[in-house]
CSV table of C-alpha atoms in Angstrom, one decimal:
chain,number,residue,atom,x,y,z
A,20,UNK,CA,-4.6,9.9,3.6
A,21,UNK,CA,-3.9,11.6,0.4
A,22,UNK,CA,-2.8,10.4,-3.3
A,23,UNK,CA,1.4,10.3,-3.0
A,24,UNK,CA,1.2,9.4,0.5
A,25,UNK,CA,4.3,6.3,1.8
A,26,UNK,CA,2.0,4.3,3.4
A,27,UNK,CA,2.6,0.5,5.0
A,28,UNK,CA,0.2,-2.0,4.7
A,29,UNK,CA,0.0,-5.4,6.3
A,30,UNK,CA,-2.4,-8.3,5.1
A,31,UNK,CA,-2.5,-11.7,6.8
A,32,UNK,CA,0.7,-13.1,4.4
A,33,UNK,CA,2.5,-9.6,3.3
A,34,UNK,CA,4.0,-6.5,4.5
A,35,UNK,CA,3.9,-3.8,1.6
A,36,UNK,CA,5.7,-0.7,1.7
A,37,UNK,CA,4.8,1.9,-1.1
A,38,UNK,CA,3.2,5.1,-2.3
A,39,UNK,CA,-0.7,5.3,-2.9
A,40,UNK,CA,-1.5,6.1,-6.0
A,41,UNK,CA,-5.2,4.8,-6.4
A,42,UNK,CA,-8.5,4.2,-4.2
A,43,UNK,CA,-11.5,2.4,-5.4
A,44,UNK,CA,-14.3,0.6,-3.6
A,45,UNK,CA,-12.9,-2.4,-3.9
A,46,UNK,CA,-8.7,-1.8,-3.1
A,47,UNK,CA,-5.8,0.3,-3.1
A,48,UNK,CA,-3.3,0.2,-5.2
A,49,UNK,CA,0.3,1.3,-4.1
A,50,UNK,CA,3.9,2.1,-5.9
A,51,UNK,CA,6.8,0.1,-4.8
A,52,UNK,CA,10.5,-0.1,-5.1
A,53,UNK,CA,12.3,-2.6,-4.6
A,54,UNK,CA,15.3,-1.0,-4.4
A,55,UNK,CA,16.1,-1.8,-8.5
A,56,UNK,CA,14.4,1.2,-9.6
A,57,UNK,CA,11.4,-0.8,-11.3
A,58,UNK,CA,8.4,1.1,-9.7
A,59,UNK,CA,5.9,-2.0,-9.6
A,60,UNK,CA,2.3,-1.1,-9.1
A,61,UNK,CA,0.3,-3.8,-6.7
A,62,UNK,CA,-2.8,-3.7,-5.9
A,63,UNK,CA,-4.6,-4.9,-2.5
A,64,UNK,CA,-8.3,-5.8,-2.2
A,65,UNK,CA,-9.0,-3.8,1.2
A,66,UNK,CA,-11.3,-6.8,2.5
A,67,UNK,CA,-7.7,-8.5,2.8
A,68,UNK,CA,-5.9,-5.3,4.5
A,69,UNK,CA,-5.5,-5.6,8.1
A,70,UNK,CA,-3.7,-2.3,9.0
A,71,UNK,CA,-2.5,0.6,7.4
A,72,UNK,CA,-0.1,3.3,8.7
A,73,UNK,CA,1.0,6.6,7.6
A,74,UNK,CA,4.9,7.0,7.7
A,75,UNK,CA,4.8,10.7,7.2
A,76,UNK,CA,3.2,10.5,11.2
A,77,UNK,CA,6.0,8.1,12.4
């Protein structure tokens, strides 16, 4: 996966929608919108991801 990829990432309590805009060792950090136009930036340790999809392959 690339930088500006929509990705969807599910973690044992949460189901995140967003772009990827960083990689680290440690997590991922991903652009959302909640439909307000507010562009929040969370971050997701990757011990706690348990699946990631591409929605460009969907």
């Amino acid at each position: 996966m690339k930088l500006g990829t929509r990705i969807e990432v599910t973690t044992d309590n949460n189901f995140i929608e967003g772009m990827l805009i960083t990689v680290t060792s440690e997590y991922i950090g991903l652009e959302v919108n909640d439909g307000y136009g507010s562009g929040d930036v969370i971050y997701v340790r990757l011990r706690e991801i348990n699946q990631v999809w591409d929605q460009s392959f969907v």
